CSV table of C-alpha atoms and ligand atoms in Angstrom, one decimal:
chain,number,residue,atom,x,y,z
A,25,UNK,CA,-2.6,-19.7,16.0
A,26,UNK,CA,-0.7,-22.2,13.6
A,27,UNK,CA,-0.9,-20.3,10.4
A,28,UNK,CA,-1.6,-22.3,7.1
A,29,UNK,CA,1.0,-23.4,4.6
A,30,UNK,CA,1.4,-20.9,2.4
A,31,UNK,CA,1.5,-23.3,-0.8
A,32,UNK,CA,-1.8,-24.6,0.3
A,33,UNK,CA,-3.4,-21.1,1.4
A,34,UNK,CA,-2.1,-20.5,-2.7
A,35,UNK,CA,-3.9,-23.1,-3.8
A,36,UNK,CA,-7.6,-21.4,-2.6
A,37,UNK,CA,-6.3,-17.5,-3.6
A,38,UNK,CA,-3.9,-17.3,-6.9
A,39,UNK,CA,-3.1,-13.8,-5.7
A,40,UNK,CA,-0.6,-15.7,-3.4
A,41,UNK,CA,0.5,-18.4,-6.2
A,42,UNK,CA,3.7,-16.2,-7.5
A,43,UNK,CA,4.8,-15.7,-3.7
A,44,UNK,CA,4.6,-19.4,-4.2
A,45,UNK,CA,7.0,-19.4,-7.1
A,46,UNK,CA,4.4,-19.9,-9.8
A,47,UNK,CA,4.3,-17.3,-12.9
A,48,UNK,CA,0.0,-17.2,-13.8
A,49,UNK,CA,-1.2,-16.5,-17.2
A,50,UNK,CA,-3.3,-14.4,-16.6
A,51,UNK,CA,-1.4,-12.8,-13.6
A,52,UNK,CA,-3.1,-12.0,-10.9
A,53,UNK,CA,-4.7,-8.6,-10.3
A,54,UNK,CA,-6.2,-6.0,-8.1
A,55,UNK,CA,-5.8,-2.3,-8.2
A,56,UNK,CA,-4.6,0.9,-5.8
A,57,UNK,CA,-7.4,2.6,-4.3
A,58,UNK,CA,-9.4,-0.1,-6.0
A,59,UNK,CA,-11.9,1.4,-3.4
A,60,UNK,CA,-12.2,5.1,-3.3
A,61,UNK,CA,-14.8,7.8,-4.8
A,62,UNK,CA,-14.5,7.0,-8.0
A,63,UNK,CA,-17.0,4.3,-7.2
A,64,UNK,CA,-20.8,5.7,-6.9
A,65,UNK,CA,-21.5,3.1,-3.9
A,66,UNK,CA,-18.1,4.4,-2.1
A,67,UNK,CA,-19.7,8.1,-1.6
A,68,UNK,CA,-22.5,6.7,-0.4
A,69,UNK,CA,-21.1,4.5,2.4
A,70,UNK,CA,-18.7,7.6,3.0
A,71,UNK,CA,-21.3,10.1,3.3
A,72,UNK,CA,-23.0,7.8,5.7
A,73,UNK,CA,-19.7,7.8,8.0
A,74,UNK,CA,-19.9,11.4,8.1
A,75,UNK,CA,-15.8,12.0,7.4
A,76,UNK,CA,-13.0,10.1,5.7
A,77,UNK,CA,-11.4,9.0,9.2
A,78,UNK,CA,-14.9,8.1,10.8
A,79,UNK,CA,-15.3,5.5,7.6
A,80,UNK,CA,-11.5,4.5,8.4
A,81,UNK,CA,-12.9,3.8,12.4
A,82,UNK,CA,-16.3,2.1,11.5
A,83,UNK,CA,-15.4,-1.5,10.9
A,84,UNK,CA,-18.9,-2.1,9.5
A,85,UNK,CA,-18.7,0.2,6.9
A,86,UNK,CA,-15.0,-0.3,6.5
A,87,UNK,CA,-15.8,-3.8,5.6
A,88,UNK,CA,-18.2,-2.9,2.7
A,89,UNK,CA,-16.2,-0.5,0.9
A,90,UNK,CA,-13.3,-3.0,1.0
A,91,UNK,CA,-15.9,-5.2,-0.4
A,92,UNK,CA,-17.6,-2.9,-3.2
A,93,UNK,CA,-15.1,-3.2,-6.2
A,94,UNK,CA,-14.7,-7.4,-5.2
A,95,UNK,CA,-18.4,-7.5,-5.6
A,96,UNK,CA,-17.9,-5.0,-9.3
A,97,UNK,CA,-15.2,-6.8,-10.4
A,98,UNK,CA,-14.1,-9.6,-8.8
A,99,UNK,CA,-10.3,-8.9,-8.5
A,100,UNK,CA,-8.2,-11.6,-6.7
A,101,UNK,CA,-7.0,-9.7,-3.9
A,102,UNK,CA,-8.8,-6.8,-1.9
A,103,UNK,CA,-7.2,-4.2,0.3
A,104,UNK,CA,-8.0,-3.5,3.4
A,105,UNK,CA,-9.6,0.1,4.1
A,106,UNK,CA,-8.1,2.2,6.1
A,107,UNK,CA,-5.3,4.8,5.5
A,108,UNK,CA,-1.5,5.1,6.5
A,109,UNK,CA,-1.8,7.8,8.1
A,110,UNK,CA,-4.0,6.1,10.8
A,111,UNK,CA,-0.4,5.3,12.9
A,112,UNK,CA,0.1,9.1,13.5
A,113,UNK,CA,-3.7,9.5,14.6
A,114,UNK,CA,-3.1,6.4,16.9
A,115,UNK,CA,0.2,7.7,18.0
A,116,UNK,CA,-1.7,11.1,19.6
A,117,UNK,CA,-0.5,13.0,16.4
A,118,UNK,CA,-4.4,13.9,15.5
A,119,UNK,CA,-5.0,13.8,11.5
A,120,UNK,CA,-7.8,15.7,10.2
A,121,UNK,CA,-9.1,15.3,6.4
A,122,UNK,CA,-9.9,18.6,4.7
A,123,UNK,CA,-12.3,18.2,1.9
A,124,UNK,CA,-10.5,18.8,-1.5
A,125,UNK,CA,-6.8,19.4,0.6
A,126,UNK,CA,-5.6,16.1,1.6
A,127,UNK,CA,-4.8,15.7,5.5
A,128,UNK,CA,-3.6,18.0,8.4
A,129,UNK,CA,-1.6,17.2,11.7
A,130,UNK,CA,-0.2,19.4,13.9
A,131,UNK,CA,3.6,19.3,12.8
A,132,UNK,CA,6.6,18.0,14.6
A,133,UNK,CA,8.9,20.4,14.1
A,134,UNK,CA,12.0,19.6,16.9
A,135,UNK,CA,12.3,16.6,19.8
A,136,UNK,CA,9.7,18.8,21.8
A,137,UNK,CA,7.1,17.2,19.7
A,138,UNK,CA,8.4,14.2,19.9
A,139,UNK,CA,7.9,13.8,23.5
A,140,UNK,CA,3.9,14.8,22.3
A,141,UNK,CA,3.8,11.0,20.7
A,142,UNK,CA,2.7,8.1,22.7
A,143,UNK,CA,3.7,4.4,21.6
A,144,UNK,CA,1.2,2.8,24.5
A,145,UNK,CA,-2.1,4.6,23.1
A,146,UNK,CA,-2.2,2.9,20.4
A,147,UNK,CA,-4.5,-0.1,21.1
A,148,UNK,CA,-7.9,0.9,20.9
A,149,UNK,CA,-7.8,2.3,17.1
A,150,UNK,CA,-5.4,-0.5,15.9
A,151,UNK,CA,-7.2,-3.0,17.7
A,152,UNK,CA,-10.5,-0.8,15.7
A,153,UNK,CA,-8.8,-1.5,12.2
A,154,UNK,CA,-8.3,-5.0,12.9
A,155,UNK,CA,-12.0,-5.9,13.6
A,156,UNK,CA,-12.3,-4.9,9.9
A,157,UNK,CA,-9.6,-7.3,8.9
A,158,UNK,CA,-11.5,-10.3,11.0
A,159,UNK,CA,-14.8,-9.2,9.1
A,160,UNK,CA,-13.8,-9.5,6.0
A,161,UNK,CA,-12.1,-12.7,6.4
A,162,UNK,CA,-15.1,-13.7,7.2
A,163,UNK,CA,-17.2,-12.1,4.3
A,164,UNK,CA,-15.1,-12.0,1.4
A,165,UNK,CA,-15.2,-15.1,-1.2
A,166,UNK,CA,-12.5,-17.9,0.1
A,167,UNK,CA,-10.6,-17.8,-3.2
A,168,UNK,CA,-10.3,-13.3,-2.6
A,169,UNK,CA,-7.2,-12.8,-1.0
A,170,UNK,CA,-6.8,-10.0,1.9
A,171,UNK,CA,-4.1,-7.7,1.9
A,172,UNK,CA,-3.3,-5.5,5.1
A,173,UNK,CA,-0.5,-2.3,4.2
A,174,UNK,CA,1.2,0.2,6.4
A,175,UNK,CA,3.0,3.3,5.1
A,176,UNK,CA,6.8,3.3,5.3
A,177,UNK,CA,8.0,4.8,8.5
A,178,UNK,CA,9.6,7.2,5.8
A,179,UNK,CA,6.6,8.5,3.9
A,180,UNK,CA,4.7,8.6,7.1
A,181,UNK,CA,7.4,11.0,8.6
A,182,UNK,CA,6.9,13.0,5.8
A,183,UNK,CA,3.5,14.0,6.9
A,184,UNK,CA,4.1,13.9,10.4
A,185,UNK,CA,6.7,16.4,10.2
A,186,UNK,CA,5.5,18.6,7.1
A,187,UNK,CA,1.9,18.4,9.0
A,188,UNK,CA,0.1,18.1,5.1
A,189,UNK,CA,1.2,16.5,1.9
A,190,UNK,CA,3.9,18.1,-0.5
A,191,UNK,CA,5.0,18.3,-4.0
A,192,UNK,CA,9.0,17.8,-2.3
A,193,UNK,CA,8.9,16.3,1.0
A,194,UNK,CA,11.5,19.5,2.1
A,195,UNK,CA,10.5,19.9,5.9
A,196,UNK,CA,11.1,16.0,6.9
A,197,UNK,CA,14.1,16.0,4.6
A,198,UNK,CA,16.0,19.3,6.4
A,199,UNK,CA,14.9,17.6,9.6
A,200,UNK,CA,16.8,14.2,8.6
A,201,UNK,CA,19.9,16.6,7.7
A,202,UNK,CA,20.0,19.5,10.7
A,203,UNK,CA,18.5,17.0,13.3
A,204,UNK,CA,19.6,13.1,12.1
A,205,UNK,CA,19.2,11.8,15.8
A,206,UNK,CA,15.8,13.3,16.6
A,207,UNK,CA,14.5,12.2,13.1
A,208,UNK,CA,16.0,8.8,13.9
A,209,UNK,CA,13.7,8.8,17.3
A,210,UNK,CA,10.7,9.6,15.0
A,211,UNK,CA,11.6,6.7,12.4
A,212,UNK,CA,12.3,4.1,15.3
A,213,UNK,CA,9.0,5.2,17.4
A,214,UNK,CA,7.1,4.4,13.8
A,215,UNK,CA,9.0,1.2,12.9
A,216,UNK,CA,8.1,-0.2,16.1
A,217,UNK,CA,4.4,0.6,15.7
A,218,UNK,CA,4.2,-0.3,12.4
A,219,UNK,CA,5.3,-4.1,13.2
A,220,UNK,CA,3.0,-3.7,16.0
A,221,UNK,CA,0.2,-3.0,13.5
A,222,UNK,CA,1.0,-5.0,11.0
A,223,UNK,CA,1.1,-8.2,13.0
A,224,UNK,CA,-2.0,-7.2,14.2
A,225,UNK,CA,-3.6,-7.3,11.0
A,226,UNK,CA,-1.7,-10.7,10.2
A,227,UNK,CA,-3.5,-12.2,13.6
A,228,UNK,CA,-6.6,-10.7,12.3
A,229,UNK,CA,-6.0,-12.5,9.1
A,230,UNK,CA,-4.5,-10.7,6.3
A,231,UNK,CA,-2.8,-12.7,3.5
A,232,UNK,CA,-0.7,-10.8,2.5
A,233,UNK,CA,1.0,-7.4,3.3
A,234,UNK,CA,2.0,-4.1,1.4
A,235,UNK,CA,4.1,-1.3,2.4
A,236,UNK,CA,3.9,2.1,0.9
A,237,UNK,CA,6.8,4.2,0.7
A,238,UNK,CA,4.9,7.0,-1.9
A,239,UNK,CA,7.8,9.5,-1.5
A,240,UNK,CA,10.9,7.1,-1.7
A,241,UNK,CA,12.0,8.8,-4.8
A,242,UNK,CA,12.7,12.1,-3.2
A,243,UNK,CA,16.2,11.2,-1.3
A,244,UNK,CA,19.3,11.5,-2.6
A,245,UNK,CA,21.0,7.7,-2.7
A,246,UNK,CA,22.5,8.1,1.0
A,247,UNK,CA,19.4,9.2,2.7
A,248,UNK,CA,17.1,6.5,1.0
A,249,UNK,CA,19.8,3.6,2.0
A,250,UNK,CA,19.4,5.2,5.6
A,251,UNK,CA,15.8,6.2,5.7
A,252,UNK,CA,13.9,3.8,3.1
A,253,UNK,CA,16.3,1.2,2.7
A,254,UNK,CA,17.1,0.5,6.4
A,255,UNK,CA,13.9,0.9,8.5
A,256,UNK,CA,12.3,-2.0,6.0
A,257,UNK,CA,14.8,-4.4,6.3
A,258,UNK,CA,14.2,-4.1,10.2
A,259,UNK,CA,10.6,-4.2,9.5
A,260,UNK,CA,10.9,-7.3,7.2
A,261,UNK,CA,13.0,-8.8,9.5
A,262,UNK,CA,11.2,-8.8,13.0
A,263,UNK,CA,7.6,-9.7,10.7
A,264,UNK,CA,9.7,-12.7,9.2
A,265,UNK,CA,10.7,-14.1,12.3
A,266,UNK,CA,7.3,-13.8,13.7
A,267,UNK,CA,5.5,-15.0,10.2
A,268,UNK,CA,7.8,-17.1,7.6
A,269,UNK,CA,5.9,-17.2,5.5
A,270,UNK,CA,3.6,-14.0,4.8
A,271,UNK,CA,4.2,-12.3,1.2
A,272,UNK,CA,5.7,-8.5,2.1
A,273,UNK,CA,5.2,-6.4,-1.5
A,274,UNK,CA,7.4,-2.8,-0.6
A,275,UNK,CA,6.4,0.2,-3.0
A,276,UNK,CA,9.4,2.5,-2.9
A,277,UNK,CA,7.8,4.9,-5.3
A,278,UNK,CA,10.5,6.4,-7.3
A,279,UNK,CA,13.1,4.1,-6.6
A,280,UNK,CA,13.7,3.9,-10.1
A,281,UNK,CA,17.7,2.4,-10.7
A,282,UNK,CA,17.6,1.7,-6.8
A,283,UNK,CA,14.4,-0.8,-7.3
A,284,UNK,CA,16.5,-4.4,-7.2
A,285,UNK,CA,19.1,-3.0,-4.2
A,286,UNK,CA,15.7,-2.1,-2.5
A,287,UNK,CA,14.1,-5.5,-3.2
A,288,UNK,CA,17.6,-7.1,-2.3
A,289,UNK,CA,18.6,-5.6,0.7
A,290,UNK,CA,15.0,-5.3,2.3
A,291,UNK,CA,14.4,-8.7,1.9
A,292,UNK,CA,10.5,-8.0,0.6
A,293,UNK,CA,9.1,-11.1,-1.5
A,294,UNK,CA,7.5,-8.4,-3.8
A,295,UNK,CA,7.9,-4.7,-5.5
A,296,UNK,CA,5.4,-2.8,-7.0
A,297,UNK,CA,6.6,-0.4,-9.5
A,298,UNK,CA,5.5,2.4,-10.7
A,299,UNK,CA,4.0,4.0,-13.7
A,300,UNK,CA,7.9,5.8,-14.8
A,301,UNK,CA,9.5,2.5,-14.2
A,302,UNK,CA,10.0,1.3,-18.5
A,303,UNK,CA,8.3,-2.6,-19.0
A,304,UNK,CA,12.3,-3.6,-19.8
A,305,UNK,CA,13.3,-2.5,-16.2
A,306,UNK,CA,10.1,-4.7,-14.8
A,307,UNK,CA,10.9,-7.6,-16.4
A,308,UNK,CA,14.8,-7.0,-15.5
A,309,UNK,CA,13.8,-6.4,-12.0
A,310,UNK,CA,12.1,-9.4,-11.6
A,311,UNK,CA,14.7,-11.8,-13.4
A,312,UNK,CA,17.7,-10.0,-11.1
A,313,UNK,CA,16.2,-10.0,-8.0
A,314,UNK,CA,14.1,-13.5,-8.2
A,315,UNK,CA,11.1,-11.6,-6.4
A,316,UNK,CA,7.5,-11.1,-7.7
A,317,UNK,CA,6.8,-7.6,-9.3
A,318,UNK,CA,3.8,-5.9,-9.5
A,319,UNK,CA,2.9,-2.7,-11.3
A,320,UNK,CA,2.7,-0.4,-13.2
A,321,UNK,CA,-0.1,0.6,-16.0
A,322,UNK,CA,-0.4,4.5,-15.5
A,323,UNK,CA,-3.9,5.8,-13.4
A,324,UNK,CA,-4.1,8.4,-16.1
A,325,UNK,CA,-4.6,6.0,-19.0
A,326,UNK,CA,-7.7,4.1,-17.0
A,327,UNK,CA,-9.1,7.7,-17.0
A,328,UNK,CA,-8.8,7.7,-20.9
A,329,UNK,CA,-9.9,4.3,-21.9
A,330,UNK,CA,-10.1,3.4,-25.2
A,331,UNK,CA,-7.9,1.4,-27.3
A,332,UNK,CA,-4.8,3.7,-26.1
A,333,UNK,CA,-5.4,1.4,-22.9
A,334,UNK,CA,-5.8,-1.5,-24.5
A,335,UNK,CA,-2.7,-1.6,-26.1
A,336,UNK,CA,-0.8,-0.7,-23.3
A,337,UNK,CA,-2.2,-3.3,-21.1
A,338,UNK,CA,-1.2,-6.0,-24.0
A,339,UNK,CA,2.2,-4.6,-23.8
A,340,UNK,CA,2.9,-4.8,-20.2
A,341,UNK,CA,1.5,-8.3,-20.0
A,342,UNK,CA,4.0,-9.6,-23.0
A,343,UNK,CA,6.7,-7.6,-21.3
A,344,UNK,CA,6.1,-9.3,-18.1
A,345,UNK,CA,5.2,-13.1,-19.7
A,346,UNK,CA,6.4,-15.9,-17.8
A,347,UNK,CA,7.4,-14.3,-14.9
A,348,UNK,CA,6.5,-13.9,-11.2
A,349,UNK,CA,3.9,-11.1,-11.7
A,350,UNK,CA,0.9,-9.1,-10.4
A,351,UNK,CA,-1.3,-6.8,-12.3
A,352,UNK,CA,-1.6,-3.7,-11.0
A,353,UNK,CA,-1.3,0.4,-11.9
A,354,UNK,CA,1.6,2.3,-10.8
A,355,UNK,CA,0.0,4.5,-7.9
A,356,UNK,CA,-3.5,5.1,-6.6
A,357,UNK,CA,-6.8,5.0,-8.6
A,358,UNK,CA,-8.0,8.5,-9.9
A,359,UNK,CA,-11.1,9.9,-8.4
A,360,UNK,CA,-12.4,10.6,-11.8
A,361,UNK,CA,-11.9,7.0,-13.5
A,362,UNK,CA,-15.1,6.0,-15.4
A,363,UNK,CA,-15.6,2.6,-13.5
A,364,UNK,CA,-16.8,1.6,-16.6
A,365,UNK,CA,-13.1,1.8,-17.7
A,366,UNK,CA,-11.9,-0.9,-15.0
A,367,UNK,CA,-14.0,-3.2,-16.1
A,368,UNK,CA,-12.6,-3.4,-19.5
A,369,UNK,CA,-9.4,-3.6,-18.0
A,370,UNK,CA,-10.2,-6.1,-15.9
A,371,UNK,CA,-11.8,-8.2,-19.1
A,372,UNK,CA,-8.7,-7.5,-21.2
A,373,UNK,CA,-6.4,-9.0,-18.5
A,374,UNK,CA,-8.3,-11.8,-18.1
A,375,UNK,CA,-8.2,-12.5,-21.6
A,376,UNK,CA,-5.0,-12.9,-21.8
A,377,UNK,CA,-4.1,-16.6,-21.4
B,404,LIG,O1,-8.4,0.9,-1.8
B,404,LIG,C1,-7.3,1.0,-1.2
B,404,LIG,O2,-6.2,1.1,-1.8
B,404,LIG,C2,-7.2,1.0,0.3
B,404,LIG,C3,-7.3,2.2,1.0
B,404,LIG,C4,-6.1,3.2,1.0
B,404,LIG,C5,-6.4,4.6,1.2
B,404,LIG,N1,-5.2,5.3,1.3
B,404,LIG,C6,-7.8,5.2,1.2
B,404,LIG,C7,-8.0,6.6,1.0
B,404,LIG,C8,-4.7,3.1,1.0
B,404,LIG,C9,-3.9,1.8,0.8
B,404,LIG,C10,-4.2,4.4,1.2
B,404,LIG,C11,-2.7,4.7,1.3
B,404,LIG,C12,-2.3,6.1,1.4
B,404,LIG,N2,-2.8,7.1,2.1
B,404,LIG,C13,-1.0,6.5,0.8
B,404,LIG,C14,0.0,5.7,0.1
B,404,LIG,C15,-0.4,5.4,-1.3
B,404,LIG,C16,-0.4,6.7,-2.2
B,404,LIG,O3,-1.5,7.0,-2.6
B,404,LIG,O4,0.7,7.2,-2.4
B,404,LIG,C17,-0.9,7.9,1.2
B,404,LIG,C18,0.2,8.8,0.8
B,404,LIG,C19,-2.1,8.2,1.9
B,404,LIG,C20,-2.4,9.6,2.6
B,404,LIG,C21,-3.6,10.2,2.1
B,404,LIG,N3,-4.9,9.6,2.3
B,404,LIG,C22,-3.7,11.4,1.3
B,404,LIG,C23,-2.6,12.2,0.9
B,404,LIG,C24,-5.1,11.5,1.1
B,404,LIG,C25,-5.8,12.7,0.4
B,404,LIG,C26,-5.7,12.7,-1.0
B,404,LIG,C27,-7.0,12.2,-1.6
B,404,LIG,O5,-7.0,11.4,-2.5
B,404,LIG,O6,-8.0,12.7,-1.2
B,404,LIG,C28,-5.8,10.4,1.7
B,404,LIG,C29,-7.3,10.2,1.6
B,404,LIG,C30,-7.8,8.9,1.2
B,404,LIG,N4,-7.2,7.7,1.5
B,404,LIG,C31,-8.9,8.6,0.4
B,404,LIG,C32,-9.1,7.2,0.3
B,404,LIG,C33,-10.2,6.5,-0.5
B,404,LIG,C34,-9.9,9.7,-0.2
B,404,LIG,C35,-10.6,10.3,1.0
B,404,LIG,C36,-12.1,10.5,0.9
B,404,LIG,O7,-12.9,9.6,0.6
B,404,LIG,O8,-12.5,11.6,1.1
């Protein structure tokens, strides 16, 4: 497949026009979890799946909630639907969703369980995820652009290894510090399927691509050059040579000062930032480093509303004026956002010119 110029691919989707080089006024947006139960049409189509991972599996239905809040609101990029914790599932790590406590797998706790993942059994899910990626190139509007994401091998390993979500990310951490060379098996086993996936979802034809590292900001500065720092830049790296030209945004969430050595030294095109991150330190980040910066209005305020919100969107669009810059909140929609709140967002946004 010879894959269109990114300047003119720009030219049909501003969401790609700073990866381009060009600052937009207004910048381009879309939001985290932009689909997700806070949207009435969402737990519909979900209770039709049956479960969260079922939805994730159905390309059908994956397409339409990818398309519900394009349809609502018309952002300029749309995220693919799916989760990141689909590459342990895929892997033979099985993930189960418990309602109201987040996801379960069957912990790695030593090399034993290790030996329990399989890199070749991949194919039929990812291949699964990727029909919804050809879909919705096919049904959303030309000018929408498509983004397909990963999680970081990092914050994937959290899970993978704690076996749930936690507040301090302690099992995969004491792993990385008792056991570096097993925890180094688990991080290579995932950056190798991550490329895999990711350039699957390129093929399919995603525009773009995001990788989430939610729990960067819980290693000391050593262990985040070694375990977020290092396994992107090999990431980047193998997806560069294999697509020049696709836009990579990372997200090392809580990467705070280390945000422009992580944008440097990774070699992403793009950082999201998030919500702790002050305007100043967006707008230096993006002057430093050269690349595109996305972020970082808090999730809490769209629960709010108000003029509280609109003020504070004002603000972080003067801050980031004239510079390579998305729109975008600093982590993941809230399931209790009035939608009617996003769509005065998204008008005040727009307004700006
Ligand atoms: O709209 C989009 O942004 C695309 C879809 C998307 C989901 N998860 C859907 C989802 C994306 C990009 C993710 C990423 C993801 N998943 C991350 C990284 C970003 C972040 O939020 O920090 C993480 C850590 C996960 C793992 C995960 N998935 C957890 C911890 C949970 C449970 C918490 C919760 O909100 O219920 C999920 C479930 C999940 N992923 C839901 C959605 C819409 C809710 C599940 C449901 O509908 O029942």
């Amino acid at each position: 497949m010879r894959a269109e110029p990114l300047a003119e691919r720009a030219n049909r989707r501003r969401f790609l026009k700073p990866f381009a080089g060009e600052a937009l006024s207004p910048p381009p947006m879309w939001l985290m979890r932009q689909a997700g139960r806070y949207l009435p049409e969402y737990r519909e189509t979900r209770a039709e799946a049956g479960s969260f991972l079922k939805l994730c599996y159905s390309p059908a239905l994956a397409a339409e909630v990818t398309l519900q809040p394009i349809r609502r609101y018309g952002f300029d990029a749309s995220i693919l639907f799916s989760d990141i914790l689909v590459v342990p599932d895929a892997l033979g790590q099985e993930v189960r969703f418990v309602e109201g406590e987040g996801p379960r797998l069957d912990p790695i706790e030593d090399a034993s369980g290790l030996s329990r993942l399989n890199r070749n059994a991949t194919g039929e899910k990812y291949s699964t995820v990727c029909e919804t990626v050809s879909r919705l190139r096919s049904e959303l509007p030309d000018e929408t652009a498509l983004i397909g994401f990963c999680g970081a091998p990092w914050t994937v390993a959290t899970y993978m290894v704690g076996g749930k979500g936690s507040t301090d990310q302690a099992a995969a951490r004491l792993m990385a510090y008792k056991h570096p060379d097993t925890f180094q098996r688990l991080m290579d086993i995932l950056v190798d399927s991550s490329v895999d996936y990711l350039s699957q979802q390129v093929e399919a034809g995603a525009d773009a691509l995001q990788i989430f590292d939610s729990w960067a900001g819980s290693l000391a500065d050593n262990q985040f050059e070694r375990w977020v720092v290092a396994p992107t830049r090999v990431m980047v790296s193998r997806l560069r040579e294999k697509y020049p030209e696709i836009p990579i945004l990372g997200f090392p969430r809580g990467a705070d000062q280390l945000s422009a050595h992580f944008a440097r030294e990774t070699g992403v095109d793009g950082v999201s930032c998030n919500t702790a991150m002050p305007v100043s330190a967006m707008a230096e980040l993006a002057d430093q480093t050269g690349k595109v910066v996305q972020g970082n209005l808090d999730p809490l305020l769209l629960v709010a509303g108000g003029s509280q919100l609109d003020e504070r969107v004002d603000e972080i669009l003067k801050a980031m004026q004239g510079r390579k810059y998305i729109f975008n909140l600093g982590h993941g929609i809230l399931q209790y956002t009035p939608p009617e709140n996003v769509a005065r967002l998204v008008e005040r946004v727009r307004r700006a010119a």
